[in-house]
XYZ file of C-alpha atoms in Angstrom:
613
model
C -36.530 30.993 35.663
C -38.794 30.266 32.781
C -41.897 28.007 33.753
C -41.889 27.075 30.010
C -41.235 22.959 30.054
C -38.423 22.028 28.112
C -38.419 18.885 26.327
C -35.898 16.360 26.850
C -35.017 12.879 25.826
C -32.089 10.363 26.239
C -30.448 9.594 22.423
C -27.593 8.652 20.521
C -25.895 11.554 18.430
C -23.951 10.877 15.208
C -22.178 13.947 13.940
C -20.348 13.834 10.957
C -17.918 16.486 8.431
C -15.551 15.708 5.384
C -12.088 15.794 6.100
C -9.955 19.065 4.257
C -13.558 20.135 3.068
C -12.503 23.471 2.332
C -9.321 22.090 0.677
C -11.603 19.926 -1.515
C -14.084 22.995 -2.256
C -10.681 25.242 -3.106
C -9.398 22.843 -5.368
C -13.274 21.729 -7.026
C -16.333 23.339 -5.870
C -18.021 21.445 -8.524
C -17.084 18.461 -8.300
C -16.845 18.246 -4.549
C -20.549 19.439 -4.261
C -21.574 16.970 -7.123
C -19.789 13.826 -5.158
C -20.751 14.713 -1.772
C -24.486 15.144 -3.295
C -24.323 11.999 -4.740
C -22.541 9.627 -1.233
C -25.976 11.814 0.266
C -28.307 10.100 -2.037
C -26.862 7.190 -2.786
C -24.951 5.565 1.061
C -25.521 8.203 3.727
C -29.377 8.742 3.404
C -30.662 5.355 2.803
C -28.229 3.978 5.467
C -29.267 6.061 8.154
C -33.380 5.422 7.215
C -32.064 1.656 7.377
C -30.871 1.808 10.418
C -33.898 4.052 12.260
C -31.766 7.176 12.442
C -33.463 11.125 11.703
C -31.685 13.459 10.398
C -31.671 16.344 12.458
C -29.744 19.127 9.732
C -26.891 19.307 7.481
C -24.259 21.661 6.667
C -21.927 22.112 3.815
C -20.040 19.449 4.682
C -21.728 17.526 7.648
C -24.590 15.792 9.176
C -26.305 15.791 12.751
C -28.404 12.574 13.172
C -30.303 11.276 16.044
C -30.973 7.305 16.865
C -32.932 5.813 19.231
C -30.372 3.352 19.700
C -26.533 3.110 20.239
C -26.171 0.043 18.494
C -28.545 1.178 15.465
C -26.111 4.750 15.293
C -22.908 2.202 15.321
C -24.100 0.320 12.994
C -24.877 2.926 10.402
C -22.042 4.618 11.245
C -19.474 1.360 10.487
C -21.295 0.225 7.322
C -20.888 4.016 5.909
C -17.295 3.803 6.478
C -16.990 0.888 5.158
C -18.867 1.428 1.864
C -16.891 4.786 1.451
C -13.506 2.744 1.471
C -14.782 0.947 -1.435
C -16.092 3.607 -2.807
C -12.754 5.350 -2.560
C -10.691 2.267 -4.122
C -10.219 4.140 -6.787
C -9.990 7.498 -6.476
C -6.443 9.252 -5.403
C -5.919 10.268 -2.215
C -6.383 14.127 -2.297
C -9.763 13.571 -3.722
C -11.474 11.307 -2.155
C -14.409 12.113 0.211
C -13.743 10.748 3.643
C -15.996 11.364 6.612
C -14.827 11.525 10.518
C -17.467 10.280 12.791
C -18.324 10.822 16.841
C -21.296 8.900 18.520
C -22.188 9.915 22.083
C -24.802 8.460 24.151
C -26.397 11.789 26.446
C -29.582 13.988 26.950
C -30.471 16.259 24.199
C -32.385 19.224 24.485
C -35.609 19.377 21.650
C -36.807 22.653 19.960
C -38.263 23.174 16.506
C -37.294 19.915 15.608
C -33.232 20.765 16.298
C -31.390 19.041 19.216
C -29.206 20.978 21.656
C -27.224 19.768 25.243
C -24.110 18.359 26.000
C -25.076 15.194 24.773
C -24.879 17.274 21.321
C -21.396 19.219 21.811
C -20.112 15.741 22.747
C -20.810 14.333 19.987
C -19.390 17.438 17.380
C -16.073 17.105 19.308
C -15.484 13.235 18.947
C -16.216 13.899 15.395
C -13.264 16.382 15.164
C -11.265 13.897 17.340
C -11.899 11.187 14.292
C -8.979 10.887 11.767
C -10.647 10.705 8.245
C -12.647 7.478 7.858
C -12.435 6.923 11.630
C -15.273 6.851 14.353
C -14.960 8.064 17.796
C -17.290 6.885 20.922
C -17.655 8.797 24.240
C -17.424 5.600 26.812
C -21.342 6.066 27.780
C -21.918 4.723 23.853
C -18.727 2.035 24.072
C -20.840 0.792 26.974
C -23.801 0.557 25.154
C -22.129 -1.504 22.372
C -18.951 -3.306 23.609
C -20.609 -6.568 24.273
C -23.243 -6.363 21.282
C -21.524 -5.806 18.224
C -18.558 -7.840 17.069
C -15.952 -4.923 16.573
C -12.460 -3.992 17.928
C -12.283 -1.015 19.658
C -8.839 1.382 20.606
C -8.883 2.926 24.070
C -7.472 6.359 23.213
C -8.074 6.951 27.229
C -9.473 10.539 28.480
C -9.285 13.968 26.239
C -9.242 17.253 27.167
C -12.297 18.577 24.552
C -13.025 22.260 23.555
C -16.069 23.786 26.097
C -16.709 20.224 27.712
C -15.637 20.560 31.467
C -14.792 17.103 32.401
C -12.386 15.160 29.880
C -13.745 12.446 27.769
C -13.044 9.205 27.411
C -12.559 8.233 23.982
C -12.852 4.796 21.998
C -11.983 4.269 18.326
C -13.527 1.736 15.976
C -10.582 0.386 13.551
C -12.781 0.163 10.370
C -12.190 -3.256 8.453
C -14.379 -4.365 5.828
C -15.943 -8.466 6.882
C -17.179 -10.311 4.029
C -20.692 -10.224 3.231
C -23.466 -12.995 2.309
C -23.491 -13.421 -0.935
C -27.126 -12.013 -1.290
C -27.521 -9.218 -3.642
C -28.211 -7.269 -0.242
C -25.206 -6.792 2.142
C -26.237 -8.229 5.673
C -26.604 -6.130 8.881
C -23.883 -6.102 11.281
C -25.569 -8.018 13.575
C -25.536 -11.187 11.503
C -22.074 -10.699 10.176
C -21.396 -10.891 14.057
C -23.438 -13.471 14.027
C -26.456 -12.262 16.310
C -29.950 -13.666 15.031
C -29.240 -17.165 14.300
C -27.124 -20.273 15.912
C -23.455 -20.660 15.761
C -21.835 -23.422 14.348
C -19.083 -25.209 16.075
C -16.847 -24.515 13.395
C -17.617 -20.642 13.420
C -16.866 -20.486 17.311
C -12.958 -19.678 17.883
C -13.123 -18.721 21.629
C -16.055 -21.531 22.880
C -13.275 -23.536 24.504
C -10.670 -23.660 21.952
C -7.856 -21.094 20.667
C -6.931 -20.102 17.716
C -4.712 -21.242 15.044
C -1.231 -19.489 16.483
C 0.406 -17.547 13.596
C 3.027 -19.073 11.197
C 6.968 -17.622 11.683
C 6.090 -15.576 8.481
C 3.972 -13.335 6.874
C 0.699 -15.218 6.903
C -2.828 -14.527 4.318
C -6.007 -16.350 3.531
C -8.272 -15.100 0.223
C -11.415 -15.191 1.001
C -14.276 -15.901 -1.956
C -15.256 -12.864 -3.022
C -18.811 -11.702 -3.171
C -20.784 -12.000 -6.518
C -22.472 -8.967 -6.785
C -22.951 -9.633 -10.369
C -26.727 -10.485 -10.480
C -26.302 -13.781 -12.067
C -25.903 -17.077 -10.783
C -24.012 -18.408 -13.610
C -21.047 -15.859 -12.820
C -20.138 -17.244 -9.785
C -17.266 -19.852 -12.029
C -15.952 -16.533 -12.548
C -15.976 -15.159 -9.297
C -14.468 -17.975 -7.853
C -11.958 -18.697 -10.968
C -10.982 -15.137 -10.121
C -10.112 -16.154 -6.240
C -8.104 -18.823 -7.360
C -6.100 -17.057 -9.853
C -5.315 -14.281 -7.414
C -4.517 -17.002 -4.761
C -2.044 -18.600 -7.162
C -0.304 -15.765 -7.673
C 0.456 -14.666 -4.405
C 1.470 -17.863 -3.340
C 4.596 -17.708 -5.495
C 5.924 -15.529 -2.605
C 7.967 -17.728 -0.629
C 8.387 -15.197 2.593
C 4.749 -15.381 2.412
C 2.264 -18.557 4.264
C -0.575 -18.800 2.168
C -3.881 -20.737 3.043
C -4.845 -23.166 0.176
C -7.725 -22.468 -1.719
C -10.026 -25.341 -0.193
C -9.311 -24.311 3.201
C -10.854 -20.281 2.373
C -12.922 -21.574 1.001
C -14.869 -23.151 3.610
C -16.243 -19.434 4.379
C -18.165 -19.763 0.631
C -21.482 -17.823 1.683
C -21.266 -17.647 5.197
C -21.604 -14.231 7.093
C -18.257 -14.327 9.092
C -15.952 -11.707 10.712
C -12.369 -11.146 9.632
C -11.083 -11.685 13.121
C -13.034 -15.157 13.387
C -11.398 -15.879 9.971
C -7.725 -14.935 11.255
C -8.092 -16.985 14.452
C -10.040 -20.499 12.688
C -6.521 -20.193 9.865
C -4.120 -18.749 12.059
C -3.935 -15.939 9.836
C -2.412 -12.298 10.058
C -3.835 -10.832 6.772
C -7.031 -11.503 4.971
C -7.689 -10.453 1.244
C -11.329 -10.371 0.312
C -13.447 -8.564 -2.240
C -16.253 -8.372 -4.884
C -17.175 -8.981 -8.383
C -20.307 -6.215 -9.220
C -21.288 -6.323 -13.392
C -23.128 -3.408 -15.069
C -24.049 -4.666 -18.425
C -21.304 -6.081 -20.177
C -18.690 -4.260 -17.761
C -17.255 -5.956 -14.575
C -16.067 -4.272 -11.472
C -13.804 -6.174 -8.989
C -13.295 -4.473 -5.689
C -10.450 -6.085 -3.213
C -9.140 -4.580 0.210
C -6.525 -6.313 2.131
C -6.790 -6.529 6.536
C -4.081 -6.696 9.057
C -6.384 -8.784 11.288
C -4.149 -8.541 14.597
C -4.719 -4.052 14.547
C -7.597 -3.613 12.304
C -5.714 -1.442 9.875
C -6.987 -1.446 6.162
C -3.811 -1.818 4.401
C -4.398 -1.985 0.719
C -7.689 -1.460 -1.212
C -8.200 -0.965 -5.027
C -10.540 -2.049 -7.941
C -10.214 -3.338 -11.493
C -12.758 -2.924 -14.464
C -12.893 -4.844 -17.240
C -15.099 -6.063 -20.331
C -17.032 -9.930 -19.900
C -16.108 -10.339 -23.158
C -12.541 -10.971 -21.988
C -13.254 -13.055 -18.895
C -10.107 -14.452 -18.446
C -8.082 -11.966 -19.594
C -9.263 -9.879 -16.950
C -8.764 -12.636 -14.509
C -4.758 -12.690 -15.236
C -4.787 -9.103 -14.764
C -6.632 -8.613 -11.831
C -4.285 -11.783 -10.176
C -1.740 -10.050 -11.240
C -2.375 -6.978 -10.642
C -3.485 -7.762 -6.707
C -0.039 -9.799 -6.261
C 2.297 -7.075 -7.190
C 0.357 -4.353 -4.873
C -0.368 -5.938 -2.043
C 3.476 -6.952 -1.706
C 4.888 -3.955 -0.982
C 2.342 -3.279 1.378
C 2.988 -6.421 2.865
C 6.159 -5.803 3.367
C 5.710 -2.558 4.855
C 3.399 -3.682 7.132
C 5.733 -6.297 8.485
C 8.772 -3.724 8.961
C 6.956 -1.985 10.939
C 5.770 -4.795 13.079
C 9.464 -5.926 13.443
C 10.434 -2.434 14.815
C 8.148 -2.339 17.521
C 9.746 -5.801 18.486
C 12.388 -5.427 21.351
C 15.752 -5.472 20.110
C 16.676 -8.254 22.501
C 14.482 -10.759 21.143
C 15.411 -10.188 16.876
C 15.040 -13.060 14.544
C 16.985 -13.038 11.248
C 14.234 -12.703 9.754
C 13.493 -9.474 12.277
C 16.668 -8.176 11.222
C 16.245 -8.585 7.575
C 13.312 -6.566 8.062
C 14.828 -3.697 10.257
C 17.672 -3.810 7.250
C 15.036 -3.554 4.963
C 13.682 -0.417 6.164
C 16.903 1.280 6.483
C 17.655 0.627 2.638
C 14.748 2.097 1.707
C 15.975 5.471 3.278
C 18.327 5.490 0.561
C 20.806 7.470 2.830
C 24.761 7.405 3.297
C 23.418 6.406 7.228
C 20.929 4.365 6.066
C 22.546 1.774 3.654
C 25.880 1.120 5.918
C 23.321 0.557 8.948
C 21.147 -2.062 6.468
C 24.490 -3.503 5.995
C 25.062 -4.145 9.209
C 21.355 -5.340 10.113
C 21.990 -7.982 7.452
C 25.116 -8.876 8.926
C 23.803 -9.748 12.049
C 20.777 -11.413 10.229
C 23.411 -13.627 8.649
C 25.163 -14.440 11.582
C 22.274 -15.887 12.992
C 21.483 -17.664 9.849
C 24.577 -18.032 7.511
C 22.038 -19.502 4.691
C 19.457 -16.648 4.769
C 19.635 -15.812 1.471
C 17.067 -12.760 1.431
C 19.715 -10.718 4.161
C 22.976 -12.051 2.046
C 21.415 -10.130 -1.161
C 20.832 -7.441 0.307
C 23.985 -6.926 1.352
C 24.875 -6.402 -2.409
C 21.717 -4.502 -3.156
C 23.212 -1.926 -0.240
C 26.672 -2.203 -1.505
C 25.378 -0.947 -5.305
C 23.487 1.622 -3.987
C 26.326 3.163 -1.924
C 28.807 3.030 -5.483
C 25.577 4.531 -7.389
C 25.732 7.438 -4.949
C 29.403 7.329 -4.116
C 28.811 7.124 -0.680
C 31.740 5.801 1.732
C 34.785 4.083 -0.193
C 34.354 0.707 -0.999
C 36.978 -1.735 -0.617
C 37.889 -4.286 -2.735
C 36.736 -6.806 0.100
C 33.349 -4.681 0.479
C 33.041 -5.391 -3.252
C 33.942 -9.237 -3.064
C 32.036 -9.645 0.034
C 29.035 -8.440 -1.779
C 29.538 -10.677 -5.094
C 30.219 -13.594 -2.895
C 27.081 -13.159 -0.754
C 25.122 -12.684 -4.015
C 26.712 -15.904 -5.589
C 25.377 -17.484 -2.227
C 22.204 -16.328 -2.500
C 21.692 -17.465 -6.023
C 22.630 -20.760 -4.623
C 20.865 -21.240 -1.765
C 17.615 -19.804 -2.657
C 15.864 -21.718 -5.632
C 12.082 -20.111 -5.076
C 12.291 -16.332 -4.196
C 11.856 -14.230 -7.179
C 12.845 -11.280 -4.949
C 16.192 -12.583 -3.484
C 17.238 -13.755 -6.724
C 16.563 -10.204 -8.864
C 18.889 -9.138 -5.937
C 21.447 -11.039 -6.216
C 21.441 -10.732 -10.224
C 21.338 -7.011 -10.292
C 24.690 -7.468 -7.788
C 26.534 -9.484 -10.054
C 25.558 -7.110 -13.006
C 25.944 -3.897 -11.420
C 29.152 -4.998 -9.527
C 31.265 -7.424 -11.271
C 30.069 -6.560 -15.188
C 27.906 -10.565 -15.206
C 25.721 -9.951 -17.487
C 25.021 -13.186 -18.923
C 24.637 -14.403 -15.797
C 22.161 -11.763 -14.248
C 20.303 -12.192 -17.429
C 20.070 -16.183 -16.698
C 18.918 -15.399 -12.912
C 16.400 -13.196 -13.883
C 14.788 -15.599 -16.578
C 14.421 -17.826 -13.427
C 12.954 -15.728 -10.907
C 10.227 -14.192 -13.638
C 9.412 -17.802 -14.582
C 9.080 -18.400 -10.651
C 6.997 -15.303 -9.894
C 5.945 -13.463 -13.250
C 4.479 -10.801 -10.297
C 7.975 -9.705 -9.357
C 8.325 -6.103 -9.872
C 11.739 -5.916 -8.805
C 12.927 -8.631 -11.052
C 11.019 -6.493 -14.020
C 13.229 -3.567 -12.705
C 16.473 -5.356 -12.380
C 15.931 -6.291 -15.911
C 15.030 -3.322 -17.706
C 18.167 -1.718 -15.762
C 20.211 -4.564 -17.633
C 18.541 -3.984 -20.926
C 18.710 -0.117 -21.115
C 22.505 -0.236 -20.106
C 23.298 -3.180 -23.051
C 21.738 -1.198 -25.573
C 18.147 -2.794 -25.618
C 15.884 0.640 -24.764
C 12.755 -1.099 -26.099
C 13.092 -4.043 -24.274
C 13.809 -1.922 -21.475
C 10.974 0.187 -21.112
C 8.575 -2.485 -21.319
C 10.149 -4.403 -18.356
C 10.202 -1.359 -16.363
C 6.721 -0.186 -17.279
C 5.552 -3.733 -16.535
C 7.109 -3.146 -12.895
C 5.774 0.090 -12.513
C 2.179 -1.062 -13.125
C 2.994 -4.210 -10.415
C 4.563 -1.952 -7.770
C 3.166 1.698 -8.251
C 3.919 2.897 -4.608
C 7.813 1.528 -5.044
C 9.406 3.308 -2.578
C 12.533 3.113 -4.928
C 10.147 4.413 -8.002
C 12.592 7.349 -9.044
C 14.724 3.983 -10.164
C 12.012 3.268 -12.458
C 11.760 6.739 -14.383
C 15.699 6.713 -14.375
C 15.927 3.417 -16.133
C 13.445 4.945 -18.950
C 15.647 7.574 -19.438
C 18.535 5.792 -19.972
C 16.493 3.463 -22.607
C 15.475 6.716 -24.276
C 19.299 7.984 -23.957
C 20.324 4.757 -25.320
C 17.636 5.002 -28.564
C 18.990 8.693 -28.808
C 15.580 9.938 -28.031
C 16.664 12.540 -25.583
C 13.991 15.092 -25.137
C 11.982 11.525 -23.694
C 15.624 10.961 -21.783
C 15.637 14.392 -20.205
C 11.979 14.349 -19.104
C 12.345 11.050 -17.523
C 15.505 12.194 -15.696
C 13.309 14.795 -14.269
C 10.504 12.566 -13.497
C 13.465 10.426 -11.332
C 14.973 13.752 -9.867
C 11.617 15.029 -8.887
C 11.393 12.209 -6.369
C 14.965 12.129 -5.550
C 16.669 15.377 -6.091
C 20.208 13.917 -5.699
C 20.200 11.165 -7.617
C 23.450 11.357 -9.691
C 22.674 8.272 -11.972
C 19.707 10.487 -13.036
C 22.106 13.872 -13.599
C 24.223 12.116 -15.391
C 21.654 11.318 -18.179
C 20.227 14.838 -18.233
C 23.768 16.365 -18.852
C 24.444 13.745 -21.499
C 20.918 14.521 -22.955
C 21.282 17.900 -22.763
C 24.895 18.129 -24.364
C 23.593 15.936 -27.463
C 20.904 18.007 -28.009
C 23.529 21.549 -28.022
C 21.926 22.730 -24.971
C 25.026 23.609 -23.536
C 24.143 26.664 -21.138
C 21.588 23.959 -19.753
C 23.437 20.771 -20.111
C 26.803 22.882 -17.429
C 23.649 23.842 -15.340
C 23.008 20.469 -14.595
C 26.279 19.187 -14.528
C 27.310 22.045 -12.057
C 24.910 20.368 -9.605
C 25.749 17.148 -10.449
C 29.849 17.936 -9.280
C 28.593 19.955 -6.011
C 26.739 16.705 -5.087
C 30.030 14.294 -6.368
C 32.801 16.655 -7.036
C 35.285 14.056 -7.726
C 33.038 12.925 -11.094
C 35.658 12.656 -14.073
C 35.371 10.736 -17.221
C 37.968 8.387 -16.274
C 36.403 7.633 -12.935
C 33.239 7.191 -14.738
C 34.204 4.778 -17.449
C 35.769 2.506 -14.371
C 32.457 2.633 -12.782
C 30.206 2.153 -16.185
C 32.143 -1.606 -16.734
C 28.994 -3.108 -16.542
C 27.485 -0.978 -19.401
C 27.698 -1.821 -23.623
C 30.410 -0.073 -24.945
C 28.185 1.717 -27.184
C 25.793 3.244 -24.621
C 29.402 3.981 -22.530
C 30.563 6.274 -25.504
C 26.943 7.967 -25.932
C 27.267 9.140 -21.834
C 30.837 9.776 -22.339
C 30.409 12.028 -25.333
C 27.553 13.879 -23.061
C 29.312 14.248 -20.489
C 32.395 15.353 -22.176
C 30.527 18.221 -24.418
C 28.959 19.447 -21.073
C 32.767 20.208 -19.739
C 33.119 16.976 -17.355
C 36.752 16.561 -16.557
C 38.960 13.983 -17.969
C 40.746 13.294 -14.722
């Protein structure tokens, strides 16, 4: 054994790498390297220096950093990951640089500035266990920060990792964004957690008092946005933005939204979202910031589920200060429209985890909605069963009543099952019931309107109901979608495209997005723009390859262009899905179409060779 003395010390080690680095380099080597250098220069290196860390070494896609304090290491990691969320907000997921991080407290060997030992190896294994954008800690590191930082930790249990003899207990930090103070520089996590300054009585939930209980429907608070413009005179713009967003979201009657005056009691105060949630009694918190560069302004927003720490949605919006009030309207509308489907999905996931013996009408409705989103024969049938169960609990529950009609309409579109006259009659009766019972919910009114148009051909009633829905909530994406469908099939193609494009902007991640493309395809067909009709039908079929409605549009458009071989090939695919399709059957099905639109479809289908009977 060598008598040379080895230098050792106890240290906090942070290991980080870029998730999917090889894929990113394969797709865009120069762009990835430039983006990674920018992240190092603008974020990673300054943050590490701020928290007294030492970069031991770097690899092409990773960092190894040593800290004297675990608290400093965790603060640095959390602040970096939160800032990366904001940086990535407007970048497509497949092009984002996302770090995975592991933190361990252990004994290390120091040699020529490098560090070695199991302490380093465990940090590297923890980093490999982390999800993109995530942080994993060893039990040793967790014990040092559990009572010192206001963070949530998920216990992932013991994990067997490569080249480490004993299992390692692992903890995960769910990353969320907290509201910084309105100074030019964001506070450290110690100030966000309330360290280093006296806590006000209003800030102390948990010191002898309980937070407010959650209401019986999804609840949300829109916190004051941080003014990072560097211009105190823009404070009115930032506050006005939040007020517009709050008003837009409050139009959603299925949401419980905290009034602006209550949410603004947190303006300028360093608080954690979990504390806000307890004090206001809400499940979700929306926060954001406004930055300015010259005459340009950038607004970011983030939506957080405070019960899990999950980061549900983030986006950013850019515009000119010259159009400051137009920009307010645009952002408010976009935020309200974008977070609605995200909140729906979050609520659906919550309901799906509840025991079946403890389901309310609302939970059953959410489960029915989830089944309808599957867009399968079995899914739609199960959605009807669940919606009926909801109505058995609450016969006046309008969303469930409207959903029955929606499912029946989709079954008819796909010709799944033989709908009886009783099925269609029930769907129309429930749609009328929903219209009579529901005066405020634009989504429910839109569903009922579409049902009555599609199943009963009541175009005038449907149009009037959609006008009412959009007057209640101009950000109701599905109401715009249904309006676009009616315009397309009633031979108003330009209005159809305008309405559908607005729906697409409001709900870019809609599970029914293939219907948006199908609407636009039908509108172009009505306008005799056959090439565009084919392109948009292909968009729909790319997402939903068995969408017969889009296939019919494509067949008709190809036939009108005299591309008969292609039209017949597409018709063969259609008939493989629906072998009973005939001209007579289509006429009966399409009773809701304007006569001239119906004949345009029929002429194309006939030219392609669809049998008459």
